[in-house]
Amino acid sequence: MARFRPYSGGMAYHHGNLRAELLDAAAETIAAGGVEGLSLRDLARRVGVSHAAPAHWFGDRAGLLTAVAADGFARLADDLEAAAAPGGGLLEAGIAYVRFATADRGRFDVMFRPGLLRGDDPDLRAAQERAAAELRSAAAGVPGDAGTAGLAAWSLVHGLATLWNSGAVQDDAPVEEVARRVASVLAPPGPAPAGGDR
Amino acid sequence: MARFRPYSGGMAYHHGNLRAELLDAAAETIAAGGVEGLSLRDLARRVGVSHAAPAHWFGDRAGLLTAVAADGFARLADDLEAAAAPGGGLLEAGIAYVRFATADRGRFDVMFRPGLLRGDDPDLRAAQERAAAELRSAAAGVPGDAGTAGLAAWSLVHGLATLWNSGAVQDDAPVEEVARRVASVLAPPGPAPAGGDR
DNA sequence: GCCGCGATCTTGTCAATGGCTAGATTCCGC
DNA sequence: GCGGAATCTAGCCATTGACAAGATCGCGGC
């Protein structure tokens, strides 16, 4: 993602890192004011380029948001992978999911809004697939019907994150703690869950 | 719906039912193209009034969306109440939640986006409170810590509905069936209620 | 050394939008 | 049937996203 561009001259033209900077600024702005609060022109102003510069990199608004979402899925996949690494089970993956969604809110807000994105973008699809694979691997080994149990776990953490981000959850504790409590309802902390029914 | 117009004369001025019709058309449009696809002017065109007519009823865009959201919370509360009526337990309430969110997508899409709404609107707050009360009453009597279990149940159905609406769920079965399977992971169908299946 | 070509960014323009103000039309209480 | 208030329209402005055309720069080839 972050292309390093060896670069000598002044900053007039050829900003040097525009694409990455636009993506970061976009995520920041969305986190602060939602997707509808993101204006391409304001974004350009923020980064210090002309109002048409973003169009060169992303084509249009959908292109920009698609890149933000792809970035988000890649980061989520990284986080899930890290959470699964040593002795982390489904519970740790769930907490990582919620942590990402609440900490990297700007990107998360865009990731599940297909109406705003170019669903056929190759980068987006690849990142989505990587994140999905991490989710599947985290949910592997749960008792009962794998599909249903996995979907339930995903729904649980996704719903908690969404509700939290919307301010609907009344809890003074930090998100991770709430996530741990809530997720424990489904996935007891121990790696080998006991109570299989159905 | 709500085509009835208690008026005798022509419909030049004084449309007769503008507010309700704008709300319905707005929900419909949002369901089809998302909130960002909703233009006040297009909405006015659709209903056949001037571009400034919506402003009279709702002030601005936030006012319109607030009214849509309030309407949505009221309908959700009605549905939850109906689901709880005879022998419905937490499971039935959860299914009703998912059914509402997927069937009345236009309204649901707006209900949990505080950045788009006027959070201090009295109608909105009242409708929210009514829906919250229904949720609490549905979650009453679950085992374990009431707050955590209730939040887990809410997160589960909210997450499933959100994921479903975003197209992230790969399942050919109708939503209600998926919701029943998923929600059963948390709330086994069995305990008190007599209403077997359906 | 420098030249040309493509990549990168800018300026200019246009239709559409949200919001505001002023005015037209109709309803309703008296 | 009259006057005020509710309802809707018309006109205007700043801002936005998208597009087109041009300016500037970096890099490889000679």
Tab-separated table of C-alpha atoms (C1' of nucleotides) in Angstrom:
chain	number	residue	atom	x	y	z
A	1	MET	CA	0.000	0.000	0.000
A	2	ALA	CA	2.265	2.706	1.227
A	3	ARG	CA	4.406	3.362	-1.762
A	4	PHE	CA	7.687	4.942	-1.009
A	5	ARG	CA	8.538	7.431	-3.600
A	6	PRO	CA	12.104	8.593	-3.692
A	7	TYR	CA	11.704	12.140	-4.507
A	8	SER	CA	13.977	15.087	-4.772
A	9	GLY	CA	12.287	18.260	-5.878
A	10	GLY	CA	9.906	20.672	-4.250
A	11	MET	CA	6.334	19.886	-3.459
A	12	ALA	CA	4.629	21.846	-6.187
A	13	TYR	CA	3.579	19.074	-8.477
A	14	HIS	CA	4.121	15.425	-7.729
A	15	HIS	CA	3.176	15.395	-4.153
A	16	GLY	CA	4.966	12.105	-3.708
A	17	ASN	CA	2.571	10.155	-1.564
A	18	LEU	CA	-0.775	11.510	-2.494
A	19	ARG	CA	-2.728	8.299	-2.800
A	20	ALA	CA	-1.821	7.036	0.648
A	21	GLU	CA	-2.318	10.418	2.221
A	22	LEU	CA	-5.726	10.793	0.669
A	23	LEU	CA	-6.713	7.382	1.957
A	24	ASP	CA	-5.608	8.194	5.483
A	25	ALA	CA	-7.251	11.586	5.488
A	26	ALA	CA	-10.428	10.054	4.116
A	27	ALA	CA	-10.544	7.424	6.848
A	28	GLU	CA	-9.941	10.116	9.439
A	29	THR	CA	-12.673	12.341	8.088
A	30	ILE	CA	-15.171	9.504	7.859
A	31	ALA	CA	-14.375	8.490	11.414
A	32	ALA	CA	-15.141	12.011	12.538
A	33	GLY	CA	-18.228	12.763	10.523
A	34	GLY	CA	-19.471	9.693	8.749
A	35	VAL	CA	-19.305	8.892	5.066
A	36	GLU	CA	-21.807	11.584	4.162
A	37	GLY	CA	-19.549	14.127	5.783
A	38	LEU	CA	-16.751	13.310	3.389
A	39	SER	CA	-16.390	15.736	0.519
A	40	LEU	CA	-13.832	15.076	-2.172
A	41	ARG	CA	-13.084	18.758	-2.423
A	42	ASP	CA	-12.682	19.178	1.299
A	43	LEU	CA	-10.429	16.158	1.340
A	44	ALA	CA	-8.278	17.692	-1.368
A	45	ARG	CA	-8.128	20.959	0.568
A	46	ARG	CA	-7.051	19.102	3.676
A	47	VAL	CA	-4.176	17.400	1.935
A	48	GLY	CA	-3.267	20.557	0.094
A	49	VAL	CA	-3.929	19.626	-3.502
A	50	SER	CA	-6.369	20.812	-6.084
A	51	HIS	CA	-9.952	19.701	-6.052
A	52	ALA	CA	-9.432	17.390	-9.004
A	53	ALA	CA	-6.372	15.570	-7.723
A	54	PRO	CA	-8.301	12.767	-6.003
A	55	ALA	CA	-10.045	11.985	-9.261
A	56	HIS	CA	-6.746	11.090	-10.826
A	57	TRP	CA	-6.094	8.368	-8.282
A	58	PHE	CA	-9.557	7.071	-7.618
A	59	GLY	CA	-11.675	8.151	-10.518
A	60	ASP	CA	-14.690	9.129	-8.507
A	61	ARG	CA	-16.129	8.983	-5.033
A	62	ALA	CA	-16.972	5.299	-5.285
A	63	GLY	CA	-13.398	4.598	-6.297
A	64	LEU	CA	-12.045	6.397	-3.265
A	65	LEU	CA	-14.400	4.639	-0.882
A	66	THR	CA	-13.587	1.319	-2.488
A	67	ALA	CA	-9.908	1.886	-1.822
A	68	VAL	CA	-10.670	2.877	1.771
A	69	ALA	CA	-12.712	-0.287	2.222
A	70	ALA	CA	-10.045	-2.483	0.680
A	71	ASP	CA	-7.513	-0.953	3.020
A	72	GLY	CA	-9.882	-1.670	5.886
A	73	PHE	CA	-10.379	-5.310	4.990
A	74	ALA	CA	-6.635	-5.767	4.702
A	75	ARG	CA	-6.080	-4.258	8.123
A	76	LEU	CA	-8.882	-6.335	9.627
A	77	ALA	CA	-7.348	-9.477	8.172
A	78	ASP	CA	-4.016	-8.521	9.704
A	79	ASP	CA	-5.600	-7.967	13.096
A	80	LEU	CA	-7.494	-11.244	12.971
A	81	GLU	CA	-4.381	-13.073	11.963
A	82	ALA	CA	-2.438	-11.541	14.830
A	83	ALA	CA	-5.181	-12.406	17.296
A	84	ALA	CA	-5.211	-16.007	16.164
A	85	ALA	CA	-1.479	-16.381	16.391
A	86	PRO	CA	-0.383	-17.891	19.703
A	87	GLY	CA	-3.171	-19.330	21.828
A	88	GLY	CA	-5.983	-17.164	20.659
A	89	GLY	CA	-9.234	-18.902	19.963
A	90	LEU	CA	-12.540	-17.686	18.666
A	91	LEU	CA	-12.948	-15.367	21.612
A	92	GLU	CA	-9.753	-13.461	20.925
A	93	ALA	CA	-10.635	-13.150	17.284
A	94	GLY	CA	-13.999	-11.721	18.210
A	95	ILE	CA	-12.451	-9.172	20.504
A	96	ALA	CA	-9.990	-8.207	17.790
A	97	TYR	CA	-12.901	-7.741	15.400
A	98	VAL	CA	-14.669	-5.384	17.763
A	99	ARG	CA	-11.484	-3.551	18.573
A	100	PHE	CA	-10.770	-2.945	14.913
A	101	ALA	CA	-14.315	-1.819	14.163
A	102	THR	CA	-14.334	0.706	16.969
A	103	ALA	CA	-10.764	1.916	16.704
A	104	ASP	CA	-10.630	2.139	12.925
A	105	ARG	CA	-14.129	3.369	12.583
A	106	GLY	CA	-13.654	5.385	9.437
A	107	ARG	CA	-12.651	2.357	7.444
A	108	PHE	CA	-15.101	-0.013	9.094
A	109	ASP	CA	-17.997	2.325	8.353
A	110	VAL	CA	-17.394	1.888	4.651
A	111	MET	CA	-16.534	-1.777	4.479
A	112	PHE	CA	-20.051	-3.146	4.650
A	113	ARG	CA	-21.844	-0.629	2.465
A	114	PRO	CA	-21.841	-2.213	-0.985
A	115	GLY	CA	-23.941	0.583	-2.367
A	116	LEU	CA	-21.021	2.940	-1.946
A	117	LEU	CA	-18.385	0.649	-3.369
A	118	ARG	CA	-17.310	-0.916	-6.629
A	119	GLY	CA	-17.933	-4.501	-5.721
A	120	ASP	CA	-15.931	-5.795	-8.645
A	121	ASP	CA	-12.706	-4.035	-7.720
A	122	PRO	CA	-9.900	-6.625	-7.630
A	123	ASP	CA	-8.107	-5.119	-4.640
A	124	LEU	CA	-11.329	-4.964	-2.695
A	125	ARG	CA	-12.248	-8.541	-3.519
A	126	ALA	CA	-8.829	-9.828	-2.585
A	127	ALA	CA	-8.838	-8.041	0.753
A	128	GLN	CA	-12.368	-9.223	1.468
A	129	GLU	CA	-11.400	-12.777	0.699
A	130	ARG	CA	-8.400	-12.579	2.964
A	131	ALA	CA	-10.480	-11.267	5.842
A	132	ALA	CA	-13.148	-13.889	5.208
A	133	ALA	CA	-10.540	-16.620	5.297
A	134	GLU	CA	-9.305	-15.376	8.659
A	135	LEU	CA	-12.847	-15.354	9.960
A	136	ARG	CA	-13.457	-18.902	8.753
A	137	SER	CA	-10.256	-20.141	10.256
A	138	ALA	CA	-11.111	-18.508	13.581
A	139	ALA	CA	-14.529	-20.146	13.579
A	140	ALA	CA	-13.208	-23.545	12.631
A	141	GLY	CA	-13.643	-26.148	15.289
A	142	VAL	CA	-16.691	-24.720	16.967
A	143	PRO	CA	-19.299	-27.313	17.851
A	144	GLY	CA	-22.499	-27.793	15.958
A	145	ASP	CA	-23.198	-26.793	12.422
A	146	ALA	CA	-20.121	-24.896	11.368
A	147	GLY	CA	-21.937	-22.465	9.110
A	148	THR	CA	-24.541	-21.498	11.640
A	149	ALA	CA	-22.175	-21.247	14.575
A	150	GLY	CA	-19.731	-19.184	12.574
A	151	LEU	CA	-22.432	-16.876	11.325
A	152	ALA	CA	-23.718	-16.483	14.865
A	153	ALA	CA	-20.284	-15.548	16.129
A	154	TRP	CA	-19.730	-13.116	13.289
A	155	SER	CA	-23.166	-11.586	13.811
A	156	LEU	CA	-22.517	-11.199	17.509
A	157	VAL	CA	-19.291	-9.256	17.200
A	158	HIS	CA	-20.408	-7.339	14.137
A	159	GLY	CA	-23.611	-6.324	15.849
A	160	LEU	CA	-21.857	-5.292	19.022
A	161	ALA	CA	-19.369	-3.205	17.089
A	162	THR	CA	-22.093	-1.562	15.036
A	163	LEU	CA	-24.239	-0.794	18.053
A	164	TRP	CA	-21.263	0.528	19.936
A	165	ASN	CA	-20.251	2.797	17.096
A	166	SER	CA	-23.766	4.128	16.832
A	167	GLY	CA	-23.719	5.037	20.519
A	168	ALA	CA	-26.539	2.668	21.356
A	169	VAL	CA	-24.612	0.755	24.003
A	170	GLN	CA	-24.734	2.196	27.492
A	171	ASP	CA	-21.632	0.944	29.167
A	172	ASP	CA	-18.795	2.872	30.706
A	173	ALA	CA	-16.328	0.030	30.408
A	174	PRO	CA	-13.873	0.019	27.511
A	175	VAL	CA	-15.073	-1.749	24.382
A	176	GLU	CA	-12.703	-4.635	24.705
A	177	GLU	CA	-14.009	-5.505	28.117
A	178	VAL	CA	-17.604	-5.326	26.986
A	179	ALA	CA	-16.709	-7.385	23.938
A	180	ARG	CA	-15.092	-10.013	26.132
A	181	ARG	CA	-18.152	-10.263	28.339
A	182	VAL	CA	-20.571	-10.378	25.440
A	183	ALA	CA	-18.567	-12.778	23.328
A	184	SER	CA	-18.100	-15.106	26.254
A	185	VAL	CA	-21.804	-15.799	26.099
A	186	LEU	CA	-21.187	-17.614	22.849
A	187	ALA	CA	-17.592	-18.725	23.064
A	188	PRO	CA	-16.428	-19.698	26.519
A	189	PRO	CA	-12.812	-18.672	27.062
A	190	GLY	CA	-11.482	-22.204	27.008
A	191	PRO	CA	-10.204	-23.406	23.652
A	192	ALA	CA	-12.267	-26.584	23.711
A	193	PRO	CA	-15.890	-25.633	24.337
A	194	ALA	CA	-17.937	-28.128	26.229
A	195	GLY	CA	-21.641	-27.752	25.830
A	196	GLY	CA	-22.473	-29.034	22.369
A	197	ASP	CA	-26.094	-29.474	21.633
A	198	ARG	CA	-28.064	-29.710	18.426
B	1	MET	CA	-50.268	2.947	1.128
B	2	ALA	CA	-52.068	5.846	2.696
B	3	ARG	CA	-53.410	7.071	-0.572
B	4	PHE	CA	-56.518	8.465	1.056
B	5	ARG	CA	-56.867	12.169	0.773
B	6	PRO	CA	-59.717	13.830	2.660
B	7	TYR	CA	-59.985	16.667	0.273
B	8	SER	CA	-62.511	17.878	-2.173
B	9	GLY	CA	-60.863	20.372	-4.408
B	10	GLY	CA	-58.015	20.089	-6.815
B	11	MET	CA	-54.613	19.234	-5.602
B	12	ALA	CA	-52.713	22.267	-6.706
B	13	TYR	CA	-51.784	23.505	-3.289
B	14	HIS	CA	-52.429	21.641	-0.083
B	15	HIS	CA	-51.524	18.249	-1.169
B	16	GLY	CA	-53.377	16.826	1.786
B	17	ASN	CA	-51.067	14.136	2.993
B	18	LEU	CA	-47.666	15.400	2.085
B	19	ARG	CA	-45.793	14.619	5.253
B	20	ALA	CA	-46.766	10.972	5.356
B	21	GLU	CA	-46.238	10.519	1.653
B	22	LEU	CA	-42.799	12.092	1.838
B	23	LEU	CA	-41.892	9.770	4.677
B	24	ASP	CA	-43.017	6.698	2.777
B	25	ALA	CA	-41.316	7.751	-0.411
B	26	ALA	CA	-38.147	8.515	1.518
B	27	ALA	CA	-38.120	5.088	3.146
B	28	GLU	CA	-38.704	3.487	-0.221
B	29	THR	CA	-35.922	5.439	-1.871
B	30	ILE	CA	-33.476	4.719	0.922
B	31	ALA	CA	-34.312	1.037	0.751
B	32	ALA	CA	-33.515	1.063	-2.937
B	33	GLY	CA	-30.386	3.175	-2.980
B	34	GLY	CA	-29.162	3.869	0.506
B	35	VAL	CA	-29.310	7.113	2.434
B	36	GLU	CA	-26.757	8.786	0.197
B	37	GLY	CA	-28.988	8.090	-2.758
B	38	LEU	CA	-31.748	10.155	-1.253
B	39	SER	CA	-32.049	13.647	-2.683
B	40	LEU	CA	-34.571	16.029	-1.226
B	41	ARG	CA	-35.275	17.442	-4.645
B	42	ASP	CA	-35.723	14.062	-6.248
B	43	LEU	CA	-38.010	13.109	-3.410
B	44	ALA	CA	-40.102	16.204	-4.016
B	45	ARG	CA	-40.249	15.420	-7.723
B	46	ARG	CA	-41.370	11.905	-6.986
B	47	VAL	CA	-44.249	13.065	-4.857
B	48	GLY	CA	-45.077	15.853	-7.262
B	49	VAL	CA	-44.368	18.947	-5.210
B	50	SER	CA	-41.882	21.743	-5.465
B	51	HIS	CA	-38.324	21.272	-4.363
B	52	ALA	CA	-38.847	23.327	-1.235
B	53	ALA	CA	-41.941	21.573	0.020
B	54	PRO	CA	-40.093	18.991	2.130
B	55	ALA	CA	-38.323	21.803	3.930
B	56	HIS	CA	-41.624	23.055	5.244
B	57	TRP	CA	-42.364	19.788	6.990
B	58	PHE	CA	-38.936	18.698	8.078
B	59	GLY	CA	-36.761	21.759	7.992
B	60	ASP	CA	-33.762	20.108	6.454
B	61	ARG	CA	-32.381	16.758	5.497
B	62	ALA	CA	-31.591	15.823	9.077
B	63	GLY	CA	-35.161	16.611	10.032
B	64	LEU	CA	-36.529	14.327	7.345
B	65	LEU	CA	-34.227	11.468	8.286
B	66	THR	CA	-35.083	11.966	11.935
B	67	ALA	CA	-38.754	11.566	11.130
B	68	VAL	CA	-38.031	8.464	9.081
B	69	ALA	CA	-36.033	7.009	11.962
B	70	ALA	CA	-38.728	7.827	14.500
B	71	ASP	CA	-41.267	6.134	12.286
B	72	GLY	CA	-38.953	3.147	12.074
B	73	PHE	CA	-38.494	2.842	15.832
B	74	ALA	CA	-42.242	3.028	16.317
B	75	ARG	CA	-42.810	0.265	13.808
B	76	LEU	CA	-40.065	-1.850	15.332
B	77	ALA	CA	-41.632	-1.433	18.750
B	78	ASP	CA	-44.978	-2.535	17.326
B	79	ASP	CA	-43.437	-5.609	15.752
B	80	LEU	CA	-41.594	-6.556	18.919
B	81	GLU	CA	-44.734	-6.118	20.936
B	82	ALA	CA	-46.673	-8.322	18.552
B	83	ALA	CA	-43.975	-10.974	18.638
B	84	ALA	CA	-44.014	-11.038	22.412
B	85	ALA	CA	-47.757	-11.283	22.639
B	86	PRO	CA	-48.937	-14.874	23.001
B	87	GLY	CA	-46.219	-17.384	23.697
B	88	GLY	CA	-43.325	-15.633	22.111
B	89	GLY	CA	-40.061	-15.620	23.982
B	90	LEU	CA	-36.731	-14.047	23.301
B	91	LEU	CA	-36.313	-16.123	20.177
B	92	GLU	CA	-39.467	-14.825	18.550
B	93	ALA	CA	-38.513	-11.268	19.422
B	94	GLY	CA	-35.144	-11.767	17.809
B	95	ILE	CA	-36.677	-13.115	14.644
B	96	ALA	CA	-39.093	-10.202	14.548
B	97	TYR	CA	-36.151	-7.831	14.894
B	98	VAL	CA	-34.363	-9.361	11.934
B	99	ARG	CA	-37.539	-9.511	9.896
B	100	PHE	CA	-38.176	-5.816	10.467
B	101	ALA	CA	-34.622	-4.823	9.679
B	102	THR	CA	-34.595	-6.687	6.404
B	103	ALA	CA	-38.129	-5.995	5.289
B	104	ASP	CA	-38.216	-2.327	6.264
B	105	ARG	CA	-34.686	-1.676	5.238
B	106	GLY	CA	-35.100	1.943	4.312
B	107	ARG	CA	-36.113	2.899	7.818
B	108	PHE	CA	-33.728	0.545	9.562
B	109	ASP	CA	-30.794	1.932	7.611
B	110	VAL	CA	-31.355	5.311	9.182
B	111	MET	CA	-32.268	4.335	12.713
B	112	PHE	CA	-28.771	3.699	14.008
B	113	ARG	CA	-26.915	6.524	12.317
B	114	PRO	CA	-26.926	9.295	14.913
B	115	GLY	CA	-24.764	11.469	12.736
B	116	LEU	CA	-27.639	11.844	10.324
B	117	LEU	CA	-30.297	12.521	12.928
B	118	ARG	CA	-31.360	15.127	15.409
B	119	GLY	CA	-30.811	13.143	18.550
B	120	ASP	CA	-32.809	15.544	20.667
B	121	ASP	CA	-36.012	15.269	18.673
B	122	PRO	CA	-38.846	14.410	21.070
B	123	ASP	CA	-40.654	12.079	18.672
B	124	LEU	CA	-37.460	10.211	17.955
B	125	ARG	CA	-36.587	9.863	21.610
B	126	ALA	CA	-40.054	8.637	22.498
B	127	ALA	CA	-40.049	6.023	19.749
B	128	GLN	CA	-36.542	4.919	20.688
B	129	GLU	CA	-37.562	4.553	24.292
B	130	ARG	CA	-40.595	2.496	23.362
B	131	ALA	CA	-38.510	0.142	21.237
B	132	ALA	CA	-35.885	-0.110	23.960
B	133	ALA	CA	-38.551	-1.016	26.489
B	134	GLU	CA	-39.797	-3.789	24.234
B	135	LEU	CA	-36.272	-5.081	23.856
B	136	ARG	CA	-35.712	-5.053	27.588
B	137	SER	CA	-38.944	-6.826	28.259
B	138	ALA	CA	-38.108	-9.472	25.685
B	139	ALA	CA	-34.726	-10.048	27.280
B	140	ALA	CA	-36.113	-10.203	30.790
B	141	GLY	CA	-35.741	-13.549	32.427
B	142	VAL	CA	-32.736	-14.752	30.516
B	143	PRO	CA	-30.176	-16.515	32.653
B	144	GLY	CA	-26.925	-14.937	33.700
B	145	ASP	CA	-26.132	-11.278	33.960
B	146	ALA	CA	-29.163	-9.576	32.506
B	147	GLY	CA	-27.276	-6.703	30.970
B	148	THR	CA	-24.677	-8.797	29.268
B	149	ALA	CA	-27.074	-11.469	28.055
B	150	GLY	CA	-29.464	-8.877	26.720
B	151	LEU	CA	-26.716	-6.999	24.963
B	152	ALA	CA	-25.458	-10.249	23.478
B	153	ALA	CA	-28.897	-11.107	22.149
B	154	TRP	CA	-29.374	-7.646	20.743
B	155	SER	CA	-25.928	-7.695	19.158
B	156	LEU	CA	-26.603	-11.069	17.607
B	157	VAL	CA	-29.804	-10.111	15.825
B	158	HIS	CA	-28.619	-6.621	14.994
B	159	GLY	CA	-25.424	-7.982	13.526
B	160	LEU	CA	-27.191	-10.639	11.529
B	161	ALA	CA	-29.623	-8.103	10.132
B	162	THR	CA	-26.850	-5.695	9.249
B	163	LEU	CA	-24.725	-8.331	7.589
B	164	TRP	CA	-27.711	-9.672	5.710
B	165	ASN	CA	-28.645	-6.243	4.441
B	166	SER	CA	-25.109	-5.633	3.306
B	167	GLY	CA	-25.190	-8.807	1.280
B	168	ALA	CA	-22.415	-10.409	3.291
B	169	VAL	CA	-24.409	-13.502	4.258
B	170	GLN	CA	-24.283	-16.350	1.797
B	171	ASP	CA	-27.437	-18.301	2.424
B	172	ASP	CA	-30.265	-19.114	0.081
B	173	ALA	CA	-32.773	-19.686	2.837
B	174	PRO	CA	-35.194	-16.911	3.718
B	175	VAL	CA	-34.009	-14.512	6.388
B	176	GLU	CA	-36.400	-15.682	9.005
B	177	GLU	CA	-35.146	-19.211	8.781
B	178	VAL	CA	-31.540	-18.117	9.003
B	179	ALA	CA	-32.434	-15.873	11.907
B	180	ARG	CA	-34.101	-18.754	13.693
B	181	ARG	CA	-31.083	-20.992	13.261
B	182	VAL	CA	-28.636	-18.307	14.316
B	183	ALA	CA	-30.653	-17.005	17.231
B	184	SER	CA	-31.184	-20.527	18.513
B	185	VAL	CA	-27.495	-20.664	19.278
B	186	LEU	CA	-28.103	-18.138	22.031
B	187	ALA	CA	-31.723	-18.670	22.992
B	188	PRO	CA	-32.799	-22.289	22.777
B	189	PRO	CA	-36.392	-22.453	21.600
B	190	GLY	CA	-37.547	-24.585	24.432
B	191	PRO	CA	-38.142	-23.193	27.882
B	192	ALA	CA	-41.587	-21.843	28.575
B	193	PRO	CA	-43.410	-20.871	25.435
B	194	ALA	CA	-45.836	-23.292	23.871
B	195	GLY	CA	-45.669	-22.006	20.341
B	196	GLY	CA	-43.629	-24.832	18.897
B	197	ASP	CA	-42.441	-24.035	15.451
B	198	ARG	CA	-43.886	-22.191	12.546
C	1	DG	C1'	23.282	16.864	-22.145
C	2	DC	C1'	18.700	16.895	-23.415
C	3	DC	C1'	14.496	15.444	-25.382
C	4	DG	C1'	10.180	13.437	-25.619
C	5	DC	C1'	6.594	10.924	-23.422
C	6	DG	C1'	3.747	9.498	-19.892
C	7	DA	C1'	2.463	10.242	-15.140
C	8	DT	C1'	0.866	13.583	-12.011
C	9	DC	C1'	-1.520	17.573	-10.737
C	10	DT	C1'	-4.217	22.197	-11.831
C	11	DT	C1'	-7.580	25.334	-13.722
C	12	DG	C1'	-12.018	25.996	-15.658
C	13	DT	C1'	-16.606	24.631	-16.356
C	14	DC	C1'	-21.338	22.471	-15.792
C	15	DA	C1'	-25.419	20.367	-13.843
C	16	DA	C1'	-27.355	19.056	-9.519
C	17	DT	C1'	-28.041	19.642	-4.670
C	18	DG	C1'	-29.364	21.662	0.058
C	19	DG	C1'	-30.799	25.551	2.254
C	20	DC	C1'	-32.644	30.223	2.509
C	21	DT	C1'	-35.976	34.128	1.546
C	22	DA	C1'	-40.007	36.041	-0.312
C	23	DG	C1'	-44.322	35.331	-2.170
C	24	DA	C1'	-48.570	32.811	-3.797
C	25	DT	C1'	-52.551	29.928	-2.617
C	26	DT	C1'	-55.699	27.650	0.258
C	27	DC	C1'	-57.833	26.336	4.695
C	28	DC	C1'	-60.218	27.340	9.004
C	29	DG	C1'	-62.127	29.820	12.944
C	30	DC	C1'	-64.961	33.543	13.918
D	1	DG	C1'	-67.214	35.941	4.101
D	2	DC	C1'	-63.112	37.769	6.192
D	3	DG	C1'	-58.546	37.626	8.064
D	4	DG	C1'	-54.810	35.127	9.842
D	5	DA	C1'	-52.260	30.967	9.634
D	6	DA	C1'	-50.902	26.822	7.367
D	7	DT	C1'	-49.233	24.997	3.213
D	8	DC	C1'	-46.805	25.089	-0.903
D	9	DT	C1'	-44.041	27.583	-4.914
D	10	DA	C1'	-40.438	30.354	-7.166
D	11	DG	C1'	-35.978	32.262	-7.196
D	12	DC	C1'	-31.432	32.593	-5.550
D	13	DC	C1'	-26.704	31.208	-3.733
D	14	DA	C1'	-22.760	28.476	-2.237
D	15	DT	C1'	-21.032	23.900	-2.569
D	16	DT	C1'	-20.356	19.604	-4.608
D	17	DG	C1'	-18.953	15.722	-7.967
D	18	DA	C1'	-17.640	14.934	-12.502
D	19	DC	C1'	-15.464	16.047	-16.661
D	20	DA	C1'	-12.208	18.339	-20.115
D	21	DA	C1'	-8.141	20.640	-21.260
D	22	DG	C1'	-3.824	22.197	-20.044
D	23	DA	C1'	0.433	22.804	-17.096
D	24	DT	C1'	4.349	20.643	-14.768
D	25	DC	C1'	7.339	17.117	-13.629
D	26	DG	C1'	10.159	12.553	-13.737
D	27	DC	C1'	12.357	9.166	-16.287
D	28	DG	C1'	14.308	6.441	-19.892
D	29	DG	C1'	16.576	6.699	-24.419
D	30	DC	C1'	19.832	8.700	-27.357
